[in-house]
mmCIF file of C-alpha atoms and ligand atoms in Angstrom:
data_model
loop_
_atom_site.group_PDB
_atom_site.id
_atom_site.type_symbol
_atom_site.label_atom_id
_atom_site.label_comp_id
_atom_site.label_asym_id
_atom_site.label_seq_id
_atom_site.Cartn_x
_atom_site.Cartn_y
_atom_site.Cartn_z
ATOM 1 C CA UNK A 1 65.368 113.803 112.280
ATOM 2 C CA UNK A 2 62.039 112.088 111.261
ATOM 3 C CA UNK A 3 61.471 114.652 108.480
ATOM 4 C CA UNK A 4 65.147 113.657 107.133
ATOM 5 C CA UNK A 5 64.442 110.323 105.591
ATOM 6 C CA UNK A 6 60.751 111.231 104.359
ATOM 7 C CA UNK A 7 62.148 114.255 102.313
ATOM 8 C CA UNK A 8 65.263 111.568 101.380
ATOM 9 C CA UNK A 9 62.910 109.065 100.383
ATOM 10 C CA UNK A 10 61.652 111.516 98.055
ATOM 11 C CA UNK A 11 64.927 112.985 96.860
ATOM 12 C CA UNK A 12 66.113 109.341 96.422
ATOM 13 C CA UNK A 13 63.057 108.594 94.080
ATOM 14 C CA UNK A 14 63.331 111.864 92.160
ATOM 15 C CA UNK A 15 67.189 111.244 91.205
ATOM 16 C CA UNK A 16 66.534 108.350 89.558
ATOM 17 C CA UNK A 17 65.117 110.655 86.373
ATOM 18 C CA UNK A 18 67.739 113.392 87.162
ATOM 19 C CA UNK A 19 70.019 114.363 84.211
ATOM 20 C CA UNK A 20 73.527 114.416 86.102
ATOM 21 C CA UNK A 21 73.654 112.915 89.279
ATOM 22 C CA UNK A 22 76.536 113.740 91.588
ATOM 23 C CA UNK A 23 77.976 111.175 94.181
ATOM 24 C CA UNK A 24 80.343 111.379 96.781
ATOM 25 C CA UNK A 25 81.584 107.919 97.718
ATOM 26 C CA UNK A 26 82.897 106.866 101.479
ATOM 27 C CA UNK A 27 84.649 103.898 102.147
ATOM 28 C CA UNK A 28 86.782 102.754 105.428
ATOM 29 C CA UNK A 29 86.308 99.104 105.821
ATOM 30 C CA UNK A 30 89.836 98.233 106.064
ATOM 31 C CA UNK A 31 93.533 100.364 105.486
ATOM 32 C CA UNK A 32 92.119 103.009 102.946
ATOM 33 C CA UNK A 33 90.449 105.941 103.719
ATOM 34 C CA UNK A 34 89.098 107.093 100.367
ATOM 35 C CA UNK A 35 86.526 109.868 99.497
ATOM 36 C CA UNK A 36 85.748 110.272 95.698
ATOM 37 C CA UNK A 37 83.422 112.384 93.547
ATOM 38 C CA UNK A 38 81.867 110.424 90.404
ATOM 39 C CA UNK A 39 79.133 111.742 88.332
ATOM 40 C CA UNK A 40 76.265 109.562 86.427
ATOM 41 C CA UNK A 41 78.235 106.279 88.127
ATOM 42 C CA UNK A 42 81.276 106.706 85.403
ATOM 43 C CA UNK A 43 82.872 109.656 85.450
ATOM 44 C CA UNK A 44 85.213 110.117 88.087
ATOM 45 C CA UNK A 45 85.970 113.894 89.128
ATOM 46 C CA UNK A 46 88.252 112.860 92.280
ATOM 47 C CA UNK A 47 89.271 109.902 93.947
ATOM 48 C CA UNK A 48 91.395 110.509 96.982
ATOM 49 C CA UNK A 49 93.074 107.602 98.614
ATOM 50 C CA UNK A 50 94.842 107.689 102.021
ATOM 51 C CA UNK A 51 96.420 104.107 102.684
ATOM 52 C CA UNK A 52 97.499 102.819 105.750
ATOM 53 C CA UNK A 53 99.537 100.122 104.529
ATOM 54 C CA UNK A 54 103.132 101.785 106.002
ATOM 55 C CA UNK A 55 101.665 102.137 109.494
ATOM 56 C CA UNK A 56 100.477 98.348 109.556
ATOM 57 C CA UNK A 57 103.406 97.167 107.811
ATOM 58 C CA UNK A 58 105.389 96.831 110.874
ATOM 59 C CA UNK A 59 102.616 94.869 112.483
ATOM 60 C CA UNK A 60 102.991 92.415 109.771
ATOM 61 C CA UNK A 61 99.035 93.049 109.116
ATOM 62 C CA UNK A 62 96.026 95.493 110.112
ATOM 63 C CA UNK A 63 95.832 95.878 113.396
ATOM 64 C CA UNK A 64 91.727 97.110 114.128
ATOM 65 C CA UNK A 65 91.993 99.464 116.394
ATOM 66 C CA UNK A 66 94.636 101.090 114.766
ATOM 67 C CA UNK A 67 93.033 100.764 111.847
ATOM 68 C CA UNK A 68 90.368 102.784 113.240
ATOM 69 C CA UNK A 69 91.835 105.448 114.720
ATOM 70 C CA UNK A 70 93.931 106.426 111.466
ATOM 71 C CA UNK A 71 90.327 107.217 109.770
ATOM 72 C CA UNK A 72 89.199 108.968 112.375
ATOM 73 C CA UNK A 73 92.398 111.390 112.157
ATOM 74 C CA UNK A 74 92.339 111.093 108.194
ATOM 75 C CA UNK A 75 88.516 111.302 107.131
ATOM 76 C CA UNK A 76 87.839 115.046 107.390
ATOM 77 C CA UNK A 77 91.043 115.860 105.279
ATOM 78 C CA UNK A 78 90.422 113.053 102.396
ATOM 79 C CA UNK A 79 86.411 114.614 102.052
ATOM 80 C CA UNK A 80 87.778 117.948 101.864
ATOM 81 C CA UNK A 81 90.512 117.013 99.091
ATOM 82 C CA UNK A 82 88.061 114.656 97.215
ATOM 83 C CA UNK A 83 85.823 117.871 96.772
ATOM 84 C CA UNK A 84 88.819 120.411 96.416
ATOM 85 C CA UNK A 85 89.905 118.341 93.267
ATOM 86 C CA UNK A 86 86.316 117.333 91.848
ATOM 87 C CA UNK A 87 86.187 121.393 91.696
ATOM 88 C CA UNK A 88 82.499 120.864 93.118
ATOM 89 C CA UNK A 89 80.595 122.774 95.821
ATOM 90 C CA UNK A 90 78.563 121.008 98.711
ATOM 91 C CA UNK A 91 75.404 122.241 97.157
ATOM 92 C CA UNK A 92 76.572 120.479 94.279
ATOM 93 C CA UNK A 93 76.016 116.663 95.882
ATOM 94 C CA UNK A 94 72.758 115.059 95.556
ATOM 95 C CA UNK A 95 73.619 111.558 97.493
ATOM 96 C CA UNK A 96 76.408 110.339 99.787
ATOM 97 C CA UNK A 97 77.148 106.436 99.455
ATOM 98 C CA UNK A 98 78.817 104.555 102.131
ATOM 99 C CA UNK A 99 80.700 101.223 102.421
ATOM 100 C CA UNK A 100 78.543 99.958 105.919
ATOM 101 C CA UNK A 101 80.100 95.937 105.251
ATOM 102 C CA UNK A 102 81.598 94.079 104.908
ATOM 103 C CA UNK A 103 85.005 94.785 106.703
ATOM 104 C CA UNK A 104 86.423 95.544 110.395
ATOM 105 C CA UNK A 105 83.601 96.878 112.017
ATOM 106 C CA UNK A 106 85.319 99.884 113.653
ATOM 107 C CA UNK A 107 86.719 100.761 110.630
ATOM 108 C CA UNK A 108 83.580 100.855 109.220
ATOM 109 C CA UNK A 109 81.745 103.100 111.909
ATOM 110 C CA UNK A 110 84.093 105.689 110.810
ATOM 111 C CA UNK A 111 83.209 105.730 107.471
ATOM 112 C CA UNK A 112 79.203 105.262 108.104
ATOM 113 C CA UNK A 113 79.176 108.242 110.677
ATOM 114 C CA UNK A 114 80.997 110.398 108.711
ATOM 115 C CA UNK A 115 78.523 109.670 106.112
ATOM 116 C CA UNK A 116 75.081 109.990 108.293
ATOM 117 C CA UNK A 117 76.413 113.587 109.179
ATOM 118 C CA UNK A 118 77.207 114.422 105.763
ATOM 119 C CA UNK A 119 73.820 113.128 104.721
ATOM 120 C CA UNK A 120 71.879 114.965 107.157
ATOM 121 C CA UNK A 121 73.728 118.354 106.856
ATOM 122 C CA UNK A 122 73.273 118.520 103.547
ATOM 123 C CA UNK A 123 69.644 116.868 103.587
ATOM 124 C CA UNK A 124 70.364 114.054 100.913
ATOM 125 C CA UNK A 125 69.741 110.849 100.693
ATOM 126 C CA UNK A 126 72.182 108.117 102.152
ATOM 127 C CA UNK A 127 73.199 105.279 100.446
ATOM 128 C CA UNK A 128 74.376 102.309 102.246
ATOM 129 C CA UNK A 129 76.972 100.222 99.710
ATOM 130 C CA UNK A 130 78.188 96.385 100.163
ATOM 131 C CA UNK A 131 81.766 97.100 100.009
ATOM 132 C CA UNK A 132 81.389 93.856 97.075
ATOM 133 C CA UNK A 133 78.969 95.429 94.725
ATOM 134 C CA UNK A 134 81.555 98.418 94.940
ATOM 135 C CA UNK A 135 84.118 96.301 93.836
ATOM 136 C CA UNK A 136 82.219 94.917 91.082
ATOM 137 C CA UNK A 137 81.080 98.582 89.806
ATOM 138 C CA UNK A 138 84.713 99.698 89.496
ATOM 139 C CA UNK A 139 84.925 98.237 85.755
ATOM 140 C CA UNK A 140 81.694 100.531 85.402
ATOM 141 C CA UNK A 141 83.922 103.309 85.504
ATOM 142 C CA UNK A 142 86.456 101.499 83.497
ATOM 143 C CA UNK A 143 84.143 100.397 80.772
ATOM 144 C CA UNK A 144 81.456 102.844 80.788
ATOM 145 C CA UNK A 145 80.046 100.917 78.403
ATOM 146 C CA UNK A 146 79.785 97.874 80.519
ATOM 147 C CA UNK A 147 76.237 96.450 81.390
ATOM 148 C CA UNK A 148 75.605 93.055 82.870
ATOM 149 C CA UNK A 149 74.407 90.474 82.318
ATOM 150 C CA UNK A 150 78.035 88.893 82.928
ATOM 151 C CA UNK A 151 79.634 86.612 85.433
ATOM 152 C CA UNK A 152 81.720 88.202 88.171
ATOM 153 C CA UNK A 153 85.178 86.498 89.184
ATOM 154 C CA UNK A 154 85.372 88.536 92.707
ATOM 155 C CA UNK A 155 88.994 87.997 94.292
ATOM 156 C CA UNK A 156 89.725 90.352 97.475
ATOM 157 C CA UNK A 157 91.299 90.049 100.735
ATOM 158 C CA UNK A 158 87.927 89.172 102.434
ATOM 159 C CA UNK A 159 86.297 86.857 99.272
ATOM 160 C CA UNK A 160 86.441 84.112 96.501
ATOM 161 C CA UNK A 161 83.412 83.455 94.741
ATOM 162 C CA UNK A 162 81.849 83.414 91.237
ATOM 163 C CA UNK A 163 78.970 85.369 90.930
ATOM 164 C CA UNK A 164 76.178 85.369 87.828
ATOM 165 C CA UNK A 165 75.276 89.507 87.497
ATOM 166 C CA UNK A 166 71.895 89.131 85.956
ATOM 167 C CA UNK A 167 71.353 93.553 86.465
ATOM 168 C CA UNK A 168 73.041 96.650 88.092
ATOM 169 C CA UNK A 169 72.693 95.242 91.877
ATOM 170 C CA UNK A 170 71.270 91.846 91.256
ATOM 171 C CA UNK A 171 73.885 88.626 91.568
ATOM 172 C CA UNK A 172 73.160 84.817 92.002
ATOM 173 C CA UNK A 173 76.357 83.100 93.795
ATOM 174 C CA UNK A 174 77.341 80.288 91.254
ATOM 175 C CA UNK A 175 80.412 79.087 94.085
ATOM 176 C CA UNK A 176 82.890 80.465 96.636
ATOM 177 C CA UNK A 177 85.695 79.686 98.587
ATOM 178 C CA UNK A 178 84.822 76.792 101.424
ATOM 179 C CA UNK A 179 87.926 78.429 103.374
ATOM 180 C CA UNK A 180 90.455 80.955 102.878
ATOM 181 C CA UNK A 181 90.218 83.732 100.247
ATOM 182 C CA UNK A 182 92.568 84.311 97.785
ATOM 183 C CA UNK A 183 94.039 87.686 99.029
ATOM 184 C CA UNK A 184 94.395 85.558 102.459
ATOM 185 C CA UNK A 185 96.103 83.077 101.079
ATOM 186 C CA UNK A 186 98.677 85.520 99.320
ATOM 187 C CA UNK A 187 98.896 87.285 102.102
ATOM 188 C CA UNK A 188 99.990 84.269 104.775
ATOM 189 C CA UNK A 189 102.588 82.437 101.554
ATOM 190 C CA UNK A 190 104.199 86.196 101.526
ATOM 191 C CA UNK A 191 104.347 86.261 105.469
ATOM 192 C CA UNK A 192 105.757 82.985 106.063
ATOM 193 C CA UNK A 193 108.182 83.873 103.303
ATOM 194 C CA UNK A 194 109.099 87.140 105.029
ATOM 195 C CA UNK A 195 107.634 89.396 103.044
ATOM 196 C CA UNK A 196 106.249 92.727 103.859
ATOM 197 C CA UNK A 197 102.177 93.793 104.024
ATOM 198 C CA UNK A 198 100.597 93.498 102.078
ATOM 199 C CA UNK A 199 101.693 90.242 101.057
ATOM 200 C CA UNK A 200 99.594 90.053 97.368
ATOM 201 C CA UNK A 201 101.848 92.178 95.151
ATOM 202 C CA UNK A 202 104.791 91.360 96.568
ATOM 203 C CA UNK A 203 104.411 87.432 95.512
ATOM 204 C CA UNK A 204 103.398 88.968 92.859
ATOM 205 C CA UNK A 205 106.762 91.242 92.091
ATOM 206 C CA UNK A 206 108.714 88.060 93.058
ATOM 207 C CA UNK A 207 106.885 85.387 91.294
ATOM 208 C CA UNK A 208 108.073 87.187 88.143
ATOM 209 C CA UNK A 209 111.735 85.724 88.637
ATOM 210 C CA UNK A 210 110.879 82.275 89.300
ATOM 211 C CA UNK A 211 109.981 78.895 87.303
ATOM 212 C CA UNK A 212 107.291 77.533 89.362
ATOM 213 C CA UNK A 213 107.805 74.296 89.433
ATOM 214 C CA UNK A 214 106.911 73.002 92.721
ATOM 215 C CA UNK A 215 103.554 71.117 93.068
ATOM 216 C CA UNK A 216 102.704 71.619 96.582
ATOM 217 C CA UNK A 217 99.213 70.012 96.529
ATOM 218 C CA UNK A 218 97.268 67.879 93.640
ATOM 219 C CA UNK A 219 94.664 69.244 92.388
ATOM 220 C CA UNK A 220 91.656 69.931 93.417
ATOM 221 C CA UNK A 221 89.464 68.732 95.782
ATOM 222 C CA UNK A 222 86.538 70.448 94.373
ATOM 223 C CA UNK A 223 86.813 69.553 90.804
ATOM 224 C CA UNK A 224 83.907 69.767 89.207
ATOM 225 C CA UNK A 225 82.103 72.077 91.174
ATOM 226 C CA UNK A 226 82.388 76.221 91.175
ATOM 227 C CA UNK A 227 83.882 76.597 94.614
ATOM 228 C CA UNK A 228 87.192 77.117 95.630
ATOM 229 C CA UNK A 229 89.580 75.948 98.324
ATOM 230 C CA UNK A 230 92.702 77.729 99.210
ATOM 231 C CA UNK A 231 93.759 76.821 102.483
ATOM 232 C CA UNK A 232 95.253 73.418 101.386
ATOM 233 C CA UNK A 233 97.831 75.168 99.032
ATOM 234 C CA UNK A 234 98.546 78.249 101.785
ATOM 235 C CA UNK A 235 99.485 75.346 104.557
ATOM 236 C CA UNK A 236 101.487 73.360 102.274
ATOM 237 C CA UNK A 237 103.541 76.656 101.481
ATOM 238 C CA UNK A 238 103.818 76.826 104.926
ATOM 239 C CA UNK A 239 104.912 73.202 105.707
ATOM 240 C CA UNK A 240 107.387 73.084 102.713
ATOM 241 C CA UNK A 241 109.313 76.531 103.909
ATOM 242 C CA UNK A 242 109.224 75.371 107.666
ATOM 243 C CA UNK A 243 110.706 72.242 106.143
ATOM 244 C CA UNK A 244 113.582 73.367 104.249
ATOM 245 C CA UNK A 245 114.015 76.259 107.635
ATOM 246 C CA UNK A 246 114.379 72.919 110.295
ATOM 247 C CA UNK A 247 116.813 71.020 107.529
ATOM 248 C CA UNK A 248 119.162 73.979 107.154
ATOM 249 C CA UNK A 249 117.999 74.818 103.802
ATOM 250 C CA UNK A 250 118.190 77.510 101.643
ATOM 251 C CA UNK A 251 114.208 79.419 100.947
ATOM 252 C CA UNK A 252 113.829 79.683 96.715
ATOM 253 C CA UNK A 253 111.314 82.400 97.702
ATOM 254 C CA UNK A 254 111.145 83.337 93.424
ATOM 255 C CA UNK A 255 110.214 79.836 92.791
ATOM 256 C CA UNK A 256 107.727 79.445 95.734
ATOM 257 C CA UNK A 257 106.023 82.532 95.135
ATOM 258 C CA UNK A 258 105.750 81.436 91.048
ATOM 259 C CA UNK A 259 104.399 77.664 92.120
ATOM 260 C CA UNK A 260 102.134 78.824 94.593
ATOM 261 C CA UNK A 261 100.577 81.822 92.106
ATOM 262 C CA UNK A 262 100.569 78.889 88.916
ATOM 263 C CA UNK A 263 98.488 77.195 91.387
ATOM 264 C CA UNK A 264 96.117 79.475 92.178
ATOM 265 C CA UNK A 265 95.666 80.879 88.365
ATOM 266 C CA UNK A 266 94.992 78.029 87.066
ATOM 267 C CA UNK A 267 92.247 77.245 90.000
ATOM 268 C CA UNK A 268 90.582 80.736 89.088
ATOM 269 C CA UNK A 269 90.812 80.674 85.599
ATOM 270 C CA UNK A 270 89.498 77.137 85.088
ATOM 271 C CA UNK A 271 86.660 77.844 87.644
ATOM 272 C CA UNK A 272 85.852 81.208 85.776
ATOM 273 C CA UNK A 273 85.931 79.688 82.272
ATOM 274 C CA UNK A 274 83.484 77.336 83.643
ATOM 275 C CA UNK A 275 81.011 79.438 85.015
ATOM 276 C CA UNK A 276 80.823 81.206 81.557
ATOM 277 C CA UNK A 277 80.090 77.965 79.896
ATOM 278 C CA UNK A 278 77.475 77.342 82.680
ATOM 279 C CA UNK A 279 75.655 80.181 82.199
ATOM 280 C CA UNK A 280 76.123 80.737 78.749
ATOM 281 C CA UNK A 281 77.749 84.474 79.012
ATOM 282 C CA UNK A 282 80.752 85.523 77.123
ATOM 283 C CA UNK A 283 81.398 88.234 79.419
ATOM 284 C CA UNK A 284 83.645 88.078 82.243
ATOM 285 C CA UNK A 285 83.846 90.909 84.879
ATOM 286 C CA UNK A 286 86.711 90.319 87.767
ATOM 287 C CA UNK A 287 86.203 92.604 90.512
ATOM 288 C CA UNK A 288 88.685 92.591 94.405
ATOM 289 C CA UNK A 289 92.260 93.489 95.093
ATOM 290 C CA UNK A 290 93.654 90.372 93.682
ATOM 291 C CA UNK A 291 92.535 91.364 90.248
ATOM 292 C CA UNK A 292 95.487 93.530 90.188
ATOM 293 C CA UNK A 293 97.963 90.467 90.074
ATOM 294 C CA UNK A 294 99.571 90.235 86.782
ATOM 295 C CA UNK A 295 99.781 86.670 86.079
ATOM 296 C CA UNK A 296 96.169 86.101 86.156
ATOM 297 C CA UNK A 297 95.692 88.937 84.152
ATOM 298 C CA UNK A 298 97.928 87.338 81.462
ATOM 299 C CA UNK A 299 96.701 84.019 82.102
ATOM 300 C CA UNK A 300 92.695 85.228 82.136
ATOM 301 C CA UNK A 301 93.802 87.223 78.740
ATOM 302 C CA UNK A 302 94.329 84.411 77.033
ATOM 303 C CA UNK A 303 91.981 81.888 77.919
ATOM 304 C CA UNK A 304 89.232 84.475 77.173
ATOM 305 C CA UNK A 305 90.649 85.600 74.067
ATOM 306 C CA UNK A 306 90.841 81.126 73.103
ATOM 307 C CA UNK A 307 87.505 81.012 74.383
ATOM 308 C CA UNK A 308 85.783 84.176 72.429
ATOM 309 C CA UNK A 309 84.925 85.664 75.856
ATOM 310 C CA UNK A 310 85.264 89.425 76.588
ATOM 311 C CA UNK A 311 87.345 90.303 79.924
ATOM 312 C CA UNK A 312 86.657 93.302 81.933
ATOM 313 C CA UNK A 313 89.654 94.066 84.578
ATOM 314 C CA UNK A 314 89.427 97.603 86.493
ATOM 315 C CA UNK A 315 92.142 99.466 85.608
ATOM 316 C CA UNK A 316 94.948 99.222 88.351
ATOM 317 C CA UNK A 317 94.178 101.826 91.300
ATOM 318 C CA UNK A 318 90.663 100.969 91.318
ATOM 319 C CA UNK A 319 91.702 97.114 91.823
ATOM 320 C CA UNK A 320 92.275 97.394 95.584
ATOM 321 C CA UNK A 321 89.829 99.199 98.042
ATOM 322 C CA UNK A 322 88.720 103.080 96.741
ATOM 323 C CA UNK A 323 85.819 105.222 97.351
ATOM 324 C CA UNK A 324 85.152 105.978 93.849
ATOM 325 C CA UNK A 325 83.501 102.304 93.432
ATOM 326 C CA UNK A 326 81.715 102.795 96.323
ATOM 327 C CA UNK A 327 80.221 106.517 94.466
ATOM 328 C CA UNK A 328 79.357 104.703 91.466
ATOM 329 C CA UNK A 329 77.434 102.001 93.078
ATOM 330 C CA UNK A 330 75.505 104.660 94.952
ATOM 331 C CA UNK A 331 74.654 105.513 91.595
ATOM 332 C CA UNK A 332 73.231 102.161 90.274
ATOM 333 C CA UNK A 333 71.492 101.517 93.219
ATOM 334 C CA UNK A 334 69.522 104.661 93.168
ATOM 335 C CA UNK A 335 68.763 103.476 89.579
ATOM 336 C CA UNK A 336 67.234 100.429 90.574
ATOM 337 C CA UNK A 337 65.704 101.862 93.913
ATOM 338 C CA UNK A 338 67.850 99.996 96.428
ATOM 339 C CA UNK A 339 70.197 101.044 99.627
ATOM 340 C CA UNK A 340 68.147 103.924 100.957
ATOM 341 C CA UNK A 341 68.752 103.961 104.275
ATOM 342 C CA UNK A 342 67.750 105.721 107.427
ATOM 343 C CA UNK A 343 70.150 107.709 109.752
ATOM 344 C CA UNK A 344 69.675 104.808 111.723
ATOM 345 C CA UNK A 345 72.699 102.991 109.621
ATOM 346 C CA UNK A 346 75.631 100.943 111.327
ATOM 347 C CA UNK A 347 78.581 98.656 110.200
ATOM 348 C CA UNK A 348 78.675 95.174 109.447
ATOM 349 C CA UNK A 349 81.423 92.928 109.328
ATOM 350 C CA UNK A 350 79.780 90.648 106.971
ATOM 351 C CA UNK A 351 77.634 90.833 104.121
ATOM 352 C CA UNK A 352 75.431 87.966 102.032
ATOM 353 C CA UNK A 353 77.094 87.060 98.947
HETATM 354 O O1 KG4 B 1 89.824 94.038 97.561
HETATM 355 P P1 KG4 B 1 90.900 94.373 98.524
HETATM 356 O O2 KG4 B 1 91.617 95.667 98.372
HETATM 357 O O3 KG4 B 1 90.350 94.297 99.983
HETATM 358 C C1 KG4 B 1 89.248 93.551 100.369
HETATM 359 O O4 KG4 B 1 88.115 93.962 100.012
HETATM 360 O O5 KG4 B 1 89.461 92.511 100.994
HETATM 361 O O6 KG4 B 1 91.920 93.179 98.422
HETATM 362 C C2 KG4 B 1 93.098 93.159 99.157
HETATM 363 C C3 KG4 B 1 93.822 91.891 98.791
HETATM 364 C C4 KG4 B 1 95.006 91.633 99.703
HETATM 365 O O7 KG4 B 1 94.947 90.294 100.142
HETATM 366 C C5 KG4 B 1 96.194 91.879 98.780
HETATM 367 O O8 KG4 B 1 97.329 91.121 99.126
HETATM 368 C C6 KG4 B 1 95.631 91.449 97.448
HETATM 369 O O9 KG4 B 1 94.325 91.968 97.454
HETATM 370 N N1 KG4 B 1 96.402 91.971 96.312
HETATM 371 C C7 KG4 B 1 97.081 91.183 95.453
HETATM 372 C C8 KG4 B 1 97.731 92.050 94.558
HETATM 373 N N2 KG4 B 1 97.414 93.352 94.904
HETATM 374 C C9 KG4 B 1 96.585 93.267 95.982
HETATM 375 N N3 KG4 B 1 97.201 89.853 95.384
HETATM 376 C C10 KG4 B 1 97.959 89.342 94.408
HETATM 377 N N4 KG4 B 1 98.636 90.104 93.518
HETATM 378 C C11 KG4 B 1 98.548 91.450 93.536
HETATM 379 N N5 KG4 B 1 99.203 92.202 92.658
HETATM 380 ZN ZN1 ZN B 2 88.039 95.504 99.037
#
C-alpha cells in the first residue's frame, strides 16, 4: 500500500510532460452516476451518464440513502460502458479522477471507493476533483480553446457565486449567495407549484408560455455588492401561491414560473456583468446545472454581445452533473501539480469556494 502513492507520486509528476494523457473521470455526488473517458482534458472518448432523476421523482427530491444505494448497484456497469465506448483498454489509463465534494456524502463514498480500487489495481495515480472546478472545466471541453484568465458565473443545485479564474485550478471568490442557491430556489418555486424533480427545467419549459409580470420582491437587498440572495424571491413564490390556494384562486403557474425566472436573470446577469467590469476581463465562463436554463442564456447572450464580452456556456449535457468534467479537471490539475491524493481519500459534503 505504502509503495502505491510513492510510485503515484512519481507517475503523477511524469504525466505532466506526457504527450496524450488518458483520464477516466468518476463522479457520484448526487443523482448521476457518470464514468467518462477524456484525453489531453478536451477530447471526450465516452461519457456515460446513469441518472436517477425517475427513481427520486416520486419522492419529490433525492432521497440520500437511496441515492446511495442506486450507485452502488449502477457504478460497475457505467465504468465498464464508459470504457466499452472510449474503445480503450485498462492498460490504456494513466490517472483516475474522482468527485470526493462537495455533495451527499454517501453518494460520494461510492464514487471515491470505486475510484481508490481502480487506482490501486491499476497502480495510477488518483486524483481527487472538487465537484466545482469540474463544473467549471466542462467549457474546456466545449471550447478547447478556452484558457482563463476569465470570471466564472457558477449556478448549480448546491452554489451561487462569482468567481475570478486567474489559471487552470486557481479562483478568487468575488461574491456568493448569503442563502439559497439558484438551482434551490428553482427547485422549491417548481415544488410548491407542483411540478415534478427536478424542478429547474421544468420552470424553465413553462416559463416559456408566460408574461412575467409579477414583481414578487423589490430589488435587491445586496445592490451594489457581488453576492446574491435568493431565498427572499423563493418564499415570496411561496406566499403568493399559498395565497391565491387559501382565497380559492386559480395558480397562473406560466406566469409565475416567467416572473420568478425574469427575476432571477436579471440578478445574475447584472451581478456577472459587474464582476467583468471589476476585474477588467471580457471573458465570461458560466459553469452548474442552471447554466442550462434558456432564458439566461438568451438574456447573458445579449448583454455580453452589448458589452463586447465573450460568453462561454457548456454545451447542454455537460450543464448538469457528468463525469467527463470531472476527467478533464483531473487533467488540469495534474498540469499544475495539484489533487494527488493518497488511498487514504474520503468524501466531503462541502468544499471551500
Ligand atoms: O450542477 P447541478 O447538476 O448539480 C449540482 O452540482 O448541484 O445542478 C442541478 C441544478 C438543479 O437545481 C436543477 O433544477 C438545475 O440545476 N437546472 C436548471 C435547469 N436544468 C437544471 N435550472 C433552471 N433551468 C434549467 N433548464
Ligand atoms: Zn453539479
Amino acid at each position: 500500500m505504502e509503495n502505491y502513492f510513492e510510485r503515484a507520486k512519481v507517475k503523477f509528476e511524469n504525466l505532466k510532460n506526457k504527450q496524450d494523457v488518458t483520464i477516466v473521470g468518476i463522479e457520484s455526488s448526487c443523482d448521476e452516476t457518470s464514468v467518462s473517458v477524456v484525453k489531453n482534458g478536451n477530447i471526450m472518448l465516452s461519457n456515460i451518464i446513469s441518472s436517477q432523476i425517475d427513481i427520486h421523482k416520486r419522492f419529490g427530491g433525492v432521497v440520500p440513502e437511496v441515492a446511495s444505494r442506486n450507485h452502488v448497484m449502477a457504478i460497475e456497469n457505467v465504468f465498464n460502458e464508459a470504457i466499452r465506448v472510449a474503445g480503450i483498454s485498462l492498460s490504456d489509463i494513466d490517472a483516475i479522477a474522482v468527485t470526493y465534494g462537495a455533495g451527499l456524502i454517501g453518494a460520494l463514498l461510492v464514487g471515491v471507493n470505486f475510484a481508490k480500487a481502480l487506482a490501486y489495481s491499476l497502480d495510477v495515480p488518483l486524483i481527487a476533483v472538487s465537484h466545482i472546478e469540474g463544473h467549471i472545466s466542462a467549457n474546456y471541453i466545449t471550447y478547447p480553446s478556452l484558457k482563463p484568465p476569465f470570471v466564472c458565473l457558477l449556478v448549480s443545485g448546491g452554489h451561487t457565486a462569482l468567481l475570478e479564474v486567474s489559471d487552470y485550478m486557481e479562483h478568487k471568490l468575488l461574491g456568493s449567495t448569503i442563502d439559497d442557491s439558484v438551482g434551490e430556489a428553482f427547485d422549491k418555486v417548481a415544488r410548491v407549484l407542483g411540478l415534478e424533480y427536478p424542478g429547474g427545467p421544468n420552470v424553465d419549459k413553462f416559463a416559456k408560455l408566460g408574461k412575467g409580470d409579477i414583481e414578487f420582491i423589490k430589488h435587491d437587498i445586496l445592490k451594489g455588492t457581488l453576492n446574491f440572495s435568493f431565498s427572499g424571491v423563493k418564499t415570496a413564490v411561496i406566499n403568493y401561491v399559498h395565497n391565491l390556494e387559501q382565497k380559492g384562486e386559480s395558480v397562473n403557474v406560466p406566469n409565475i414560473c416567467a416572473s420568478f425566472q425574469n427575476f432571477v436573470v436579471k440578478e445574475l446577469t447584472e451581478k456577472a456583468l459587474e464582476a467583468c467590469r471589476q476585474t477588467r476581463l471580457n471573458k465570461l465562463v458560466v459553469a452548474g446545472g442552471v447554466s442550462a436554463n434558456s432564458f439566461l442564456k438568451q438574456k447573458l447572450s445579449e448583454v455580453c454581445k452589448e458589452n463586447n464580452i465573450e460568453l462561454y456556456m457548456p454545451e447542454l449535457r455537460l450543464c448538469t452533473d457528468n463525469a467527463a468534467m470531472i476527467a478533464s479537471a483531473g487533467y488540469f490539475y495534474i498540469l499544475k501539480g495539484k489533487g494527488l491524493s493518497s488511498l487514504g481519500l474520503t468524501g466531503s459534503a462541502t468544499v471551500a469556494l
